[in-house]
């Protein structure tokens, strides 16, 4: 196998010295992590490497020599470099050499022991692959079969060269902590040797987050204790609490906030990303809610809304009554016998009458109610939308009842017709189910609209809840952090010289980011997607505007 | 070392294949297809605009014209960014892997790199698309089941290339041929014996890479 040497781009112009890194024998690759400069004392170098090995569990060792000088190394230098091979024994011993200002390199790898297979030469062919150390350190490799997972120590042969390289660089952070301003015994060159990278804001935030998290965590535990008390378990309140989507959304947000402000540190990168995504989602929610609030409370829009509500309700009731009168009489109406038509029609008319009376009763209080509902937008846009959805559900309950009766009848008719058709055609599977039957009654557009709007509101809430904003932002601004793989570019090549490749990070596509990091949704409508909503409308399956008992809990 | 040949695809367009030989362990095959022609672009734009003018004379609504401009621009951008491929490259690096890059007309490049350890085999498959065509594809190992295949990846997926049997395909094959025996256990990519390419196929046709 060709020997692959991964060399960091930050060390390309470093002075001569020793190559420090890890040798992966299964993949026949050497990952160079840093260059150690002359002068050094071998004992101190060995001590440092032993310390790094213990702290990071990575088998760091001296891999060879790096020579960056004005012309070809002289004989004395050559002998000195060879003697180093005796001081730091390593199989195979790499010798990389570059002329100052030159583009082409020379690399050799020698094995001291006699090769086991006959006919194999003592020297291996070497391929140089340059990689950006900082990007590889910070990025997370998303292999198609295996999730990003850095705590497992062993990278076996089955994981591949790339996983081994990323893993080695990520776990050797200890080696990169010293920079050239330190007064240590050895001088190293790596990506942080010009100064350790840090940010004042990040440090301040880290210091401040401790006490703030503690305070908020205790407040939140108080709130959850109050909401878990006995009063809410009694029958009317518990029933309402389980059916209304507002309560569900509030519970969901409380869970999120508890997760964000918990005092336990995140154990692995996946948990950290989830926390970050939750923070971003909550912030977006609150920002949108505040925007809505400022829009609502400006220029007395609430008053206009309240004034418009009662005439609209009256108009709707009138239209429905006309429609029912028509359905009861016309040939294209409810296709049942005359008596049943009358009964159903009168039943619906009574519902409408009741509903109109309630609306008129409530009309003086509507403006106050709307004002208070608008205040709930402080908690987030999703809460306001859930509240809106619940109000629509309550206000249009009668229409929902009509929809239920109508959809059930429609469904029954479809079943009946399809069974007749199957009988007529023998045992074949009937395809008529998919077709809207022409002799059924017309679906009222208003009913469909209301139900569809409720479904859409729930889907929007679900979307805001589950979108991983932090990961999407990371993918947009720092694409190297989420890596789907790598790509190689062949650098300028001369015959007789070793092959040089540049390795760059291939970022994860947006669809995979959303798929991998999506937050679990609150379970309002876990079975619903946009396609399912449309399908249910057309086939006459019932759409429930509130959560059902059988829905999946997260 | 570089050389270039030209072929034609299923639909009759000209394709150019460039082969670069960097070292015994690294080769590149670059397939470029003709650029967007001004004639077809003008034809499509004129059709859209004529339709828009027709609708405008019927409806007297100037929104239709702005919508037509919008649609033309968006459609062109979408076509250049998502559909029109200028070049497809196959880079084979011994003991590292195989890299396939597609460059679109808008400059976007999408790259896939398959590590050598994941490659189970390289096969030539026959398919029927108006006539019988042959295409090269890579079989990937299934991590769960040792004898299974997790994915079939066709090479040069987006272009359709007509190649004559004895000449071509051969080249991509030779670079993926089994290496000399002493290195056999590592980077072995041998041809599956489903089809013996050394004897000429009975039909007078050519290798096609389709989709």
XYZ file of C-alpha atoms in Angstrom:
765
model
C 0.000 0.000 0.000
C 1.152 3.506 -0.697
C 2.147 5.298 2.482
C -0.042 8.360 3.085
C 1.397 11.247 5.061
C -1.154 13.807 6.316
C 0.688 17.096 6.781
C -0.888 20.245 8.286
C -0.851 23.314 6.037
C 0.228 25.528 8.953
C 3.584 23.727 9.176
C 4.472 24.093 5.512
C 6.755 27.052 6.149
C 8.018 25.955 9.559
C 11.728 25.554 10.263
C 13.462 22.197 10.267
C 12.777 19.801 13.075
C 11.165 16.536 14.062
C 7.736 15.350 12.947
C 5.415 14.529 15.825
C 2.192 12.628 15.211
C 0.458 9.281 15.091
C 1.083 6.276 12.899
C -1.956 4.196 11.890
C -0.560 0.849 10.733
C -3.836 -0.639 9.403
C -4.290 2.198 6.960
C -0.563 2.683 6.378
C -0.923 6.390 7.108
C 0.993 8.858 9.219
C -0.911 11.816 10.679
C 1.577 14.615 11.457
C 0.271 16.824 14.267
C 3.162 19.236 14.910
C 6.809 19.984 14.141
C 9.314 20.074 16.990
C 12.182 22.491 16.396
C 15.894 22.305 17.184
C 17.455 22.583 19.717
C 15.858 20.038 22.027
C 16.864 17.530 24.633
C 15.661 14.023 23.710
C 14.713 13.150 27.298
C 12.402 16.138 27.570
C 10.809 15.337 24.229
C 10.107 11.778 25.346
C 8.618 13.047 28.606
C 6.344 15.486 26.795
C 5.132 12.787 24.415
C 4.450 10.417 27.295
C 2.390 13.127 29.010
C 0.394 13.819 25.862
C -0.154 10.094 25.334
C -1.538 9.720 28.810
C -3.768 12.796 28.690
C -5.281 12.212 25.266
C -5.126 8.398 24.824
C -3.608 8.947 21.374
C -0.398 7.109 20.462
C 1.685 10.200 19.684
C 5.296 9.551 18.712
C 8.168 11.007 16.704
C 7.533 9.941 13.114
C 10.542 11.351 11.288
C 12.391 14.501 10.302
C 11.361 17.656 8.474
C 13.955 19.621 6.607
C 13.265 23.121 5.309
C 16.516 24.693 4.238
C 18.074 26.728 1.503
C 19.463 23.911 -0.578
C 19.735 20.139 -0.394
C 20.871 19.046 3.070
C 24.647 18.760 3.377
C 26.295 15.539 4.307
C 26.828 16.408 7.965
C 23.201 17.454 8.352
C 22.146 14.303 6.605
C 24.127 12.163 9.041
C 22.746 14.122 11.987
C 19.211 13.519 10.805
C 19.922 9.834 10.412
C 21.303 9.574 13.889
C 18.038 11.013 15.174
C 16.400 7.921 13.786
C 18.432 5.924 16.286
C 17.411 8.155 19.208
C 13.669 7.986 18.445
C 13.086 4.549 16.983
C 10.000 4.381 14.804
C 8.963 2.137 11.929
C 8.762 3.507 9.211
C 10.969 6.585 9.496
C 9.753 9.520 7.404
C 12.077 12.074 5.869
C 10.340 15.097 4.354
C 12.415 17.746 2.710
C 11.556 21.027 1.058
C 13.701 23.714 -0.467
C 13.046 27.193 0.932
C 10.878 28.905 -1.664
C 10.559 25.785 -3.773
C 7.297 24.121 -4.700
C 8.361 20.535 -4.894
C 9.028 18.281 -2.002
C 10.859 15.065 -1.499
C 9.731 12.381 0.880
C 11.127 9.038 1.773
C 10.015 6.387 4.163
C 12.518 3.767 5.235
C 12.052 0.613 7.221
C 14.951 -0.676 9.219
C 13.732 -4.252 9.497
C 13.874 -6.546 6.520
C 10.507 -6.693 4.803
C 8.598 -9.919 5.300
C 7.276 -10.356 1.770
C 9.951 -11.240 -0.771
C 10.558 -8.767 -3.508
C 9.257 -5.790 -1.534
C 11.628 -2.827 -1.525
C 12.996 -1.299 1.672
C 11.458 2.051 0.799
C 7.742 2.707 0.441
C 6.153 5.114 -1.980
C 4.863 8.172 -0.130
C 1.810 10.305 -0.949
C 1.528 13.698 0.765
C -1.916 14.967 1.741
C -2.191 18.501 3.144
C -5.007 19.267 5.571
C -6.177 22.371 7.406
C -5.595 21.507 11.061
C -7.988 24.037 12.555
C -10.914 23.014 10.340
C -10.345 19.302 10.883
C -10.103 19.845 14.643
C -13.350 21.793 14.870
C -15.379 19.755 12.416
C -17.567 16.749 13.036
C -17.542 14.025 10.459
C -20.987 12.697 9.551
C -20.388 9.337 7.966
C -23.455 7.866 6.277
C -23.647 4.811 8.501
C -22.219 5.970 11.788
C -23.284 8.966 13.844
C -20.593 11.458 14.943
C -19.189 9.992 18.083
C -15.913 11.032 19.591
C -15.811 9.223 22.881
C -15.091 5.749 21.557
C -11.353 5.396 21.779
C -10.700 2.616 19.323
C -10.765 3.373 15.629
C -10.557 0.000 14.015
C -9.625 -0.780 10.464
C -13.266 -0.852 9.475
C -13.747 2.828 10.196
C -11.449 4.026 7.457
C -8.630 6.484 6.979
C -10.700 9.655 7.236
C -12.368 8.760 10.503
C -8.932 7.891 11.938
C -7.468 11.250 10.849
C -10.360 13.313 12.218
C -10.364 11.354 15.438
C -6.599 11.722 15.973
C -6.592 15.476 15.423
C -9.660 16.026 17.583
C -8.309 14.085 20.547
C -4.860 15.682 20.480
C -6.000 19.066 21.711
C -3.601 18.730 24.636
C -0.676 18.972 22.251
C -1.937 22.264 20.816
C -2.220 24.081 24.114
C 1.325 25.446 24.205
C 2.305 28.291 21.928
C 5.605 29.948 21.088
C 5.288 32.479 23.891
C 5.443 29.747 26.510
C 8.751 29.145 28.219
C 8.527 25.373 27.904
C 11.419 23.017 27.231
C 10.371 22.231 23.663
C 9.256 24.458 20.764
C 6.347 23.141 18.712
C 4.748 24.433 15.502
C 1.046 23.747 14.997
C -2.091 25.750 14.218
C -2.145 27.501 17.581
C 1.586 28.130 17.907
C 1.136 31.820 17.099
C -1.137 32.163 20.119
C -3.948 30.125 21.622
C -7.305 31.043 20.114
C -9.856 32.328 22.601
C -12.579 34.923 22.801
C -13.212 37.362 25.664
C -16.961 37.271 25.152
C -17.036 33.505 25.265
C -15.018 33.452 28.483
C -17.220 36.091 30.139
C -20.345 34.251 29.082
C -18.944 31.051 30.488
C -18.207 32.674 33.859
C -21.585 34.383 34.023
C -23.600 31.378 32.942
C -22.996 29.465 36.175
C -24.978 31.596 38.621
C -27.586 32.609 36.028
C -28.307 28.976 35.191
C -28.615 28.171 38.867
C -31.119 30.956 39.485
C -33.257 30.204 36.437
C -33.167 26.465 37.044
C -34.573 26.970 40.545
C -37.318 29.292 39.209
C -38.282 26.771 36.556
C -38.383 23.918 39.036
C -40.745 26.035 41.149
C -43.020 26.584 38.145
C -43.061 22.882 37.241
C -43.788 21.963 40.869
C -46.782 24.318 40.863
C -48.102 22.913 37.587
C -47.735 19.350 38.840
C -49.844 19.961 41.959
C -53.037 18.039 42.684
C -55.505 20.723 41.608
C -54.676 20.227 37.948
C -55.225 16.488 38.112
C -58.964 16.833 38.864
C -61.289 15.973 36.066
C -62.335 19.175 34.253
C -58.918 20.781 34.361
C -57.032 17.658 33.380
C -59.352 17.063 30.443
C -58.957 20.633 29.221
C -55.231 20.509 29.814
C -54.821 17.437 27.675
C -56.984 18.663 24.837
C -55.954 22.273 24.436
C -52.889 22.791 22.332
C -51.906 25.897 24.292
C -51.260 23.869 27.424
C -49.324 21.377 25.396
C -47.166 24.064 23.833
C -46.526 25.697 27.211
C -45.466 22.360 28.655
C -43.162 21.811 25.712
C -41.530 25.221 26.115
C -41.075 24.612 29.846
C -39.232 21.410 29.015
C -37.024 23.265 26.582
C -36.189 25.971 29.093
C -35.372 23.377 31.748
C -33.013 21.711 29.287
C -31.279 24.970 28.427
C -30.785 26.137 31.985
C -29.898 22.794 33.514
C -26.719 22.935 35.508
C -25.346 19.667 34.103
C -22.785 20.063 31.347
C -23.477 18.462 27.983
C -21.648 15.144 27.727
C -21.124 14.829 24.007
C -21.341 17.043 20.937
C -24.803 15.784 20.002
C -26.272 16.983 23.299
C -24.464 20.297 22.999
C -25.873 20.820 19.504
C -29.336 19.979 20.741
C -29.037 22.544 23.532
C -27.826 25.159 21.078
C -30.660 24.388 18.665
C -33.188 24.693 21.485
C -31.778 28.089 22.511
C -31.956 29.351 18.938
C -35.500 28.075 18.546
C -36.697 29.733 21.784
C -35.003 33.029 20.868
C -36.603 33.058 17.418
C -39.974 32.248 18.895
C -39.817 35.078 21.439
C -38.534 37.548 18.836
C -41.394 36.743 16.454
C -43.861 36.925 19.328
C -42.671 40.372 20.359
C -42.937 41.573 16.768
C -46.518 40.318 16.645
C -47.274 42.007 19.961
C -45.982 45.370 18.831
C -47.972 45.109 15.606
C -51.199 44.154 17.412
C -51.094 46.789 20.093
C -50.285 49.632 17.751
C -52.999 51.753 16.211
C -55.850 50.065 18.076
C -55.978 47.097 15.748
C -57.502 45.028 18.502
C -60.491 47.319 18.665
C -61.013 46.983 14.905
C -60.768 43.199 15.122
C -63.281 43.047 17.962
C -65.697 45.314 16.104
C -65.452 43.186 12.992
C -66.020 39.878 14.773
C -69.752 40.006 15.487
C -70.924 41.090 12.002
C -68.741 38.370 10.461
C -70.228 35.744 12.732
C -73.725 36.906 11.845
C -72.950 36.812 8.157
C -71.496 33.301 8.409
C -74.545 32.061 10.285
C -76.860 33.519 7.685
C -74.978 31.913 4.818
C -75.005 28.556 6.576
C -78.744 28.788 7.115
C -79.338 29.513 3.447
C -77.150 26.602 2.482
C -78.975 24.225 4.778
C -82.366 25.316 3.489
C -81.148 24.619 0.006
C -79.628 21.270 0.919
C -82.825 20.115 2.538
C -84.866 20.757 -0.550
C -82.787 20.639 -3.684
C -82.173 17.491 -5.734
C -78.436 18.035 -5.499
C -78.487 18.177 -1.697
C -78.259 15.571 1.038
C -78.911 12.386 -0.831
C -80.964 10.596 1.737
C -84.712 10.212 1.952
C -86.860 13.320 2.561
C -87.539 12.742 6.238
C -83.871 12.182 7.107
C -82.934 15.284 5.125
C -85.318 17.373 7.150
C -84.120 15.948 10.451
C -80.468 16.538 9.741
C -81.134 20.001 8.357
C -83.178 21.053 11.360
C -80.522 19.658 13.687
C -77.857 21.792 12.020
C -80.098 24.858 12.101
C -80.600 24.473 15.828
C -76.821 24.327 16.334
C -76.396 27.529 14.389
C -79.076 29.263 16.383
C -77.391 28.314 19.669
C -74.069 29.460 18.442
C -75.298 32.854 17.322
C -76.869 33.426 20.717
C -73.571 32.703 22.474
C -71.682 35.042 20.199
C -74.083 37.844 20.958
C -73.766 37.160 24.673
C -70.010 37.392 24.525
C -69.718 40.436 22.291
C -69.055 43.032 25.043
C -66.088 41.054 26.375
C -64.371 40.256 23.098
C -62.029 43.227 23.085
C -60.667 42.510 26.573
C -60.191 38.868 25.744
C -58.285 39.709 22.588
C -56.065 42.175 24.429
C -55.061 39.573 26.985
C -54.532 36.951 24.340
C -52.257 39.348 22.523
C -50.142 39.617 25.677
C -49.454 35.911 25.528
C -47.307 36.561 22.476
C -44.529 37.575 24.907
C -44.062 33.924 25.649
C -43.483 33.176 22.006
C -45.180 33.134 18.642
C -45.950 29.437 18.985
C -47.953 30.072 22.164
C -49.929 32.836 20.462
C -50.602 30.606 17.467
C -51.703 27.722 19.697
C -54.028 30.062 21.548
C -55.444 31.299 18.255
C -55.943 27.738 17.126
C -57.783 26.859 20.338
C -60.030 29.932 20.044
C -60.877 29.054 16.457
C -61.643 25.515 17.562
C -63.971 26.729 20.299
C -65.677 29.382 18.204
C -66.255 27.126 15.274
C -67.152 24.074 17.239
C -70.538 23.889 15.626
C -68.975 23.968 12.199
C -66.668 21.225 13.343
C -69.678 19.165 14.371
C -71.174 19.621 10.926
C -67.876 18.616 9.426
C -67.813 15.472 11.545
C -71.351 14.448 10.620
C -70.759 15.285 7.012
C -67.401 13.559 6.763
C -68.735 10.432 8.440
C -71.700 10.284 6.090
C -69.459 10.901 3.128
C -67.141 8.168 4.307
C -70.038 5.757 4.769
C -71.335 6.538 1.315
C -67.946 5.968 -0.194
C -67.651 2.647 1.605
C -71.095 1.577 0.477
C -70.505 2.520 -3.115
C -67.132 0.884 -3.198
C -68.508 -2.363 -1.872
C -71.270 -2.322 -4.503
C -68.714 -1.687 -7.169
C -66.520 -4.522 -5.937
C -69.540 -6.811 -5.991
C -70.296 -5.781 -9.517
C -66.777 -6.405 -10.731
C -66.121 -9.583 -8.838
C -63.139 -9.915 -6.540
C -60.930 -7.232 -8.023
C -59.563 -4.390 -5.922
C -61.606 -1.275 -6.635
C -59.930 1.935 -7.604
C -63.008 4.071 -7.163
C -62.090 4.983 -3.623
C -59.700 7.512 -4.905
C -62.342 9.392 -6.855
C -64.699 11.966 -5.423
C -68.130 10.630 -6.136
C -70.385 12.935 -8.114
C -73.661 12.096 -6.353
C -72.511 12.901 -2.882
C -73.355 16.297 -1.415
C -71.058 19.284 -1.784
C -68.519 19.763 0.923
C -69.052 23.134 2.371
C -66.134 25.343 1.486
C -66.217 27.063 4.823
C -65.946 23.862 6.754
C -62.998 22.751 4.700
C -61.347 26.117 5.086
C -61.650 26.141 8.874
C -60.353 22.645 9.279
C -57.514 23.278 6.853
C -56.533 26.483 8.657
C -56.398 24.664 11.970
C -54.256 21.960 10.462
C -51.912 24.517 8.935
C -51.536 26.392 12.218
C -50.548 23.194 13.954
C -48.029 22.388 11.268
C -46.509 25.859 11.556
C -46.149 25.477 15.315
C -44.564 22.103 14.769
C -42.151 23.575 12.254
C -41.008 26.352 14.580
C -40.618 23.834 17.375
C -38.556 21.336 15.467
C -36.365 23.360 13.115
C -32.694 23.128 14.149
C -31.741 26.773 13.692
C -28.314 26.633 15.313
C -27.200 23.782 13.055
C -28.548 25.547 9.968
C -26.786 28.758 10.966
C -23.576 26.829 11.556
C -23.897 25.209 8.141
C -24.385 28.630 6.560
C -21.617 30.559 8.319
C -19.044 27.914 9.285
C -19.574 25.122 6.780
C -16.453 23.218 7.855
C -17.942 22.420 11.270
C -20.446 19.936 9.840
C -18.603 17.642 7.494
C -20.194 15.019 5.265
C -16.819 13.918 3.996
C -13.726 15.299 2.343
C -12.600 16.225 -1.163
C -9.148 16.027 -2.637
C -7.367 18.242 -5.130
C -4.173 17.250 -6.875
C -1.498 19.961 -6.494
C 1.142 20.823 -9.049
C 2.942 17.649 -9.916
C 6.325 16.829 -11.387
C 7.363 13.421 -12.627
C 9.629 11.629 -10.197
C 8.399 13.656 -7.232
C 5.903 12.331 -4.732
C 2.238 13.026 -5.351
C 0.816 15.965 -3.355
C -2.904 16.301 -2.575
C -4.869 18.967 -0.734
C -7.663 17.660 1.498
C -10.637 19.968 2.055
C -13.808 19.476 4.002
C -17.022 18.714 2.111
C -19.902 20.288 4.050
C -23.103 18.445 4.904
C -26.060 19.222 2.604
C -28.906 21.209 4.227
C -31.415 18.389 3.928
C -29.177 16.093 5.951
C -28.573 18.809 8.555
C -32.319 19.160 9.131
C -32.805 15.397 9.144
C -30.000 14.677 11.622
C -30.529 17.530 14.048
C -34.269 18.092 14.043
C -35.685 18.640 17.516
C -38.376 16.236 18.683
C -41.732 17.923 18.177
C -44.252 18.441 20.950
C -46.573 15.739 19.706
C -49.482 18.004 18.774
C -49.800 16.259 15.452
C -46.901 13.914 15.053
C -48.667 11.936 12.380
C -49.462 14.950 10.283
C -47.439 16.252 7.440
C -48.615 18.545 4.692
C -49.302 15.635 2.342
C -51.195 13.667 4.970
C -53.397 16.692 5.691
C -54.455 16.978 2.045
C -54.974 13.250 1.766
C -57.247 13.184 4.813
C -59.321 16.056 3.460
C -60.009 14.303 0.193
C -60.665 10.850 1.518
C -62.998 11.988 4.257
C -60.885 10.759 7.169
C -61.448 12.835 10.252
C -58.980 15.554 11.205
C -58.839 16.193 14.923
C -57.901 19.745 15.871
C -56.730 18.632 19.294
C -54.359 15.975 20.523
C -55.724 12.449 20.712
C -54.983 9.980 23.446
C -53.213 7.684 21.091
C -50.778 10.296 19.805
C -47.120 9.615 20.378
C -45.654 11.418 23.392
C -42.097 12.583 23.143
C 0.425 13.169 -19.115
C -2.811 14.269 -20.742
C -4.860 13.414 -23.736
C -8.302 14.191 -25.030
C -10.862 12.308 -27.140
C -14.330 13.200 -28.220
C -17.433 11.061 -28.209
C -21.145 11.519 -28.568
C -23.902 10.825 -26.113
C -27.293 9.144 -26.483
C -28.937 12.333 -27.717
C -26.175 13.104 -30.200
C -24.411 15.910 -28.329
C -20.612 16.095 -28.377
C -18.706 15.067 -25.263
C -14.986 15.420 -24.603
C -13.099 13.000 -22.389
C -9.771 14.138 -20.951
C -7.478 11.683 -19.266
C -4.735 12.853 -16.941
C -2.109 10.562 -15.548
C -0.428 12.088 -12.505
C 1.463 9.151 -11.113
C 1.149 5.359 -11.043
C -1.230 5.751 -8.115
C -3.365 8.648 -9.294
C -5.437 9.235 -12.424
C -8.150 11.628 -13.434
C -10.899 11.332 -16.066
C -12.703 14.491 -16.967
C -15.873 14.490 -19.066
C -17.076 17.831 -20.391
C -20.254 18.459 -22.251
C -21.168 21.368 -24.525
C -22.060 24.695 -22.961
C -25.501 26.244 -22.958
C -26.255 27.311 -26.515
C -27.515 30.804 -27.207
C -29.977 29.481 -29.747
C -31.908 27.284 -27.326
C -31.880 30.004 -24.681
C -33.306 32.549 -27.120
C -35.918 30.082 -28.323
C -37.166 29.338 -24.813
C -37.236 33.004 -23.800
C -39.160 33.963 -26.940
C -41.731 31.219 -26.351
C -42.319 32.289 -22.776
C -42.653 35.923 -23.743
C -45.013 35.237 -26.619
C -47.217 33.238 -24.290
C -47.115 36.081 -21.762
C -48.061 38.658 -24.391
C -50.897 36.455 -25.542
C -52.246 36.229 -22.006
C -51.779 39.975 -21.544
C -53.878 40.801 -24.596
C -56.587 38.512 -23.230
C -56.587 39.740 -19.625
C -55.232 43.327 -19.865
C -53.295 42.785 -16.646
C -49.713 44.021 -16.595
C -48.849 41.726 -13.699
C -48.591 38.943 -16.244
C -45.636 40.592 -17.943
C -43.739 41.126 -14.688
C -44.542 37.560 -13.721
C -43.150 36.374 -17.062
C -39.872 38.241 -16.490
C -39.640 36.825 -12.992
C -40.336 33.292 -14.150
C -37.779 33.505 -16.950
C -35.059 34.754 -14.628
C -35.802 32.247 -11.886
C -36.073 29.437 -14.370
C -32.738 30.299 -15.938
C -30.994 30.570 -12.566
C -32.530 27.324 -11.386
C -31.510 25.552 -14.592
C -27.920 26.781 -14.388
C -27.577 25.978 -10.719
C -29.360 22.646 -10.449
C -29.589 21.033 -13.869
C -26.905 22.044 -16.352
C -23.704 20.162 -15.750
C -20.565 21.407 -17.439
C -18.088 18.818 -16.372
C -17.869 15.556 -14.495
C -14.576 14.362 -13.077
C -13.487 11.009 -11.752
C -10.310 11.020 -9.650
C -8.859 7.681 -8.642
C -6.226 7.643 -5.876
C -4.705 4.322 -5.037
C -5.323 3.107 -1.453
C -7.266 6.284 -0.619
C -10.449 6.252 -2.642
C -12.479 7.388 -5.610
C -13.752 10.932 -5.953
C -16.550 12.027 -8.297
C -17.128 15.731 -8.871
C -19.882 17.400 -10.878
C -19.465 21.057 -11.793
C -22.600 22.940 -12.723
C -22.853 25.856 -15.126
C -23.374 28.322 -12.257
C -20.062 27.306 -10.683
C -21.470 24.999 -8.048
C -19.467 21.841 -7.454
C -20.787 18.785 -5.765
C -18.285 16.163 -4.703
C -18.608 12.637 -3.423
C -15.652 10.743 -2.065
C -15.802 6.993 -1.597
C -13.102 5.460 0.557
C -11.339 2.443 -0.830
C -12.294 0.378 2.186
C -15.964 0.794 1.351
C -15.751 -0.391 -2.254
C -16.865 -3.958 -2.706
C -16.551 -4.233 -6.461
C -16.751 -2.490 -9.835
C -19.180 -3.909 -12.353
C -20.417 -3.152 -15.839
C -24.168 -3.360 -16.008
C -26.412 -3.638 -18.999
C -29.540 -1.595 -19.235
C -32.240 -1.026 -21.782
C -32.902 2.552 -22.825
C -34.249 2.471 -26.371
C -31.403 0.052 -27.067
C -29.036 -1.866 -24.864
C -26.530 0.308 -23.090
C -23.706 -0.467 -20.723
C -22.666 1.510 -17.715
C -19.984 1.312 -15.094
C -20.941 1.333 -11.458
C -19.335 0.927 -8.060
C -20.774 -1.412 -5.447
C -20.409 -0.369 -1.814
C -20.096 -2.697 1.131
C -22.829 -3.056 3.695
C -21.414 -2.491 7.188
C -24.096 -4.637 8.783
C -24.008 -7.635 6.482
C -20.595 -8.713 5.184
C -21.855 -10.235 1.918
C -24.439 -7.628 1.164
C -24.312 -4.466 -0.888
C -25.499 -1.196 0.574
C -25.452 1.021 -2.507
C -24.848 0.999 -6.247
C -23.183 4.184 -7.471
C -23.077 4.770 -11.227
C -20.019 6.576 -12.497
C -20.628 9.686 -14.610
C -24.183 9.713 -13.466
C -25.548 12.789 -15.120
C -24.199 12.487 -18.597
C -24.885 9.923 -21.222
C -21.806 8.901 -23.054
C -21.478 6.712 -26.088
C -18.258 4.825 -26.161
C -17.120 2.096 -28.414
C -16.613 -1.133 -26.568
C -13.044 -2.128 -27.094
C -11.565 1.303 -26.770
C -13.015 2.865 -23.805
C -14.449 1.880 -20.622
C -11.235 -0.017 -20.775
C -9.408 3.033 -19.616
C -11.426 3.553 -16.524
C -11.083 -0.152 -16.033
C -7.407 -0.357 -16.434
C -6.921 2.195 -13.766
C -9.155 0.190 -11.513
C -7.589 -3.136 -12.456
C -6.285 -5.431 -9.772
C -2.834 -4.284 -8.787
C 0.243 -6.546 -8.857
C -0.112 -9.543 -6.567
C 1.961 -8.347 -3.620
C -0.482 -5.511 -2.890
C -3.514 -7.598 -3.597
C -5.053 -7.586 -0.173
C -5.321 -3.856 0.048
C -6.630 -1.881 -2.883
C -8.201 -4.642 -4.889
C -10.851 -3.629 -7.335
C -11.353 -6.519 -9.649
C -13.982 -6.875 -12.274
C -16.856 -9.070 -11.429
C -17.187 -11.870 -13.913
C -20.717 -10.968 -14.878
C -19.591 -9.775 -18.223
C -16.457 -10.604 -20.134
C -15.466 -7.418 -21.839
C -12.576 -8.921 -23.727
C -14.785 -10.443 -26.384
C -16.715 -8.093 -28.599
C -20.385 -7.839 -27.811
C -22.687 -9.235 -30.460
C -24.494 -5.969 -31.004
C -23.074 -3.096 -32.959
C -23.243 -0.639 -30.288
C -21.508 1.239 -27.878
C -21.118 1.855 -24.279
C -23.616 4.239 -22.922
C -23.547 5.851 -19.574
C -27.045 6.959 -19.074
C -29.246 8.898 -16.646
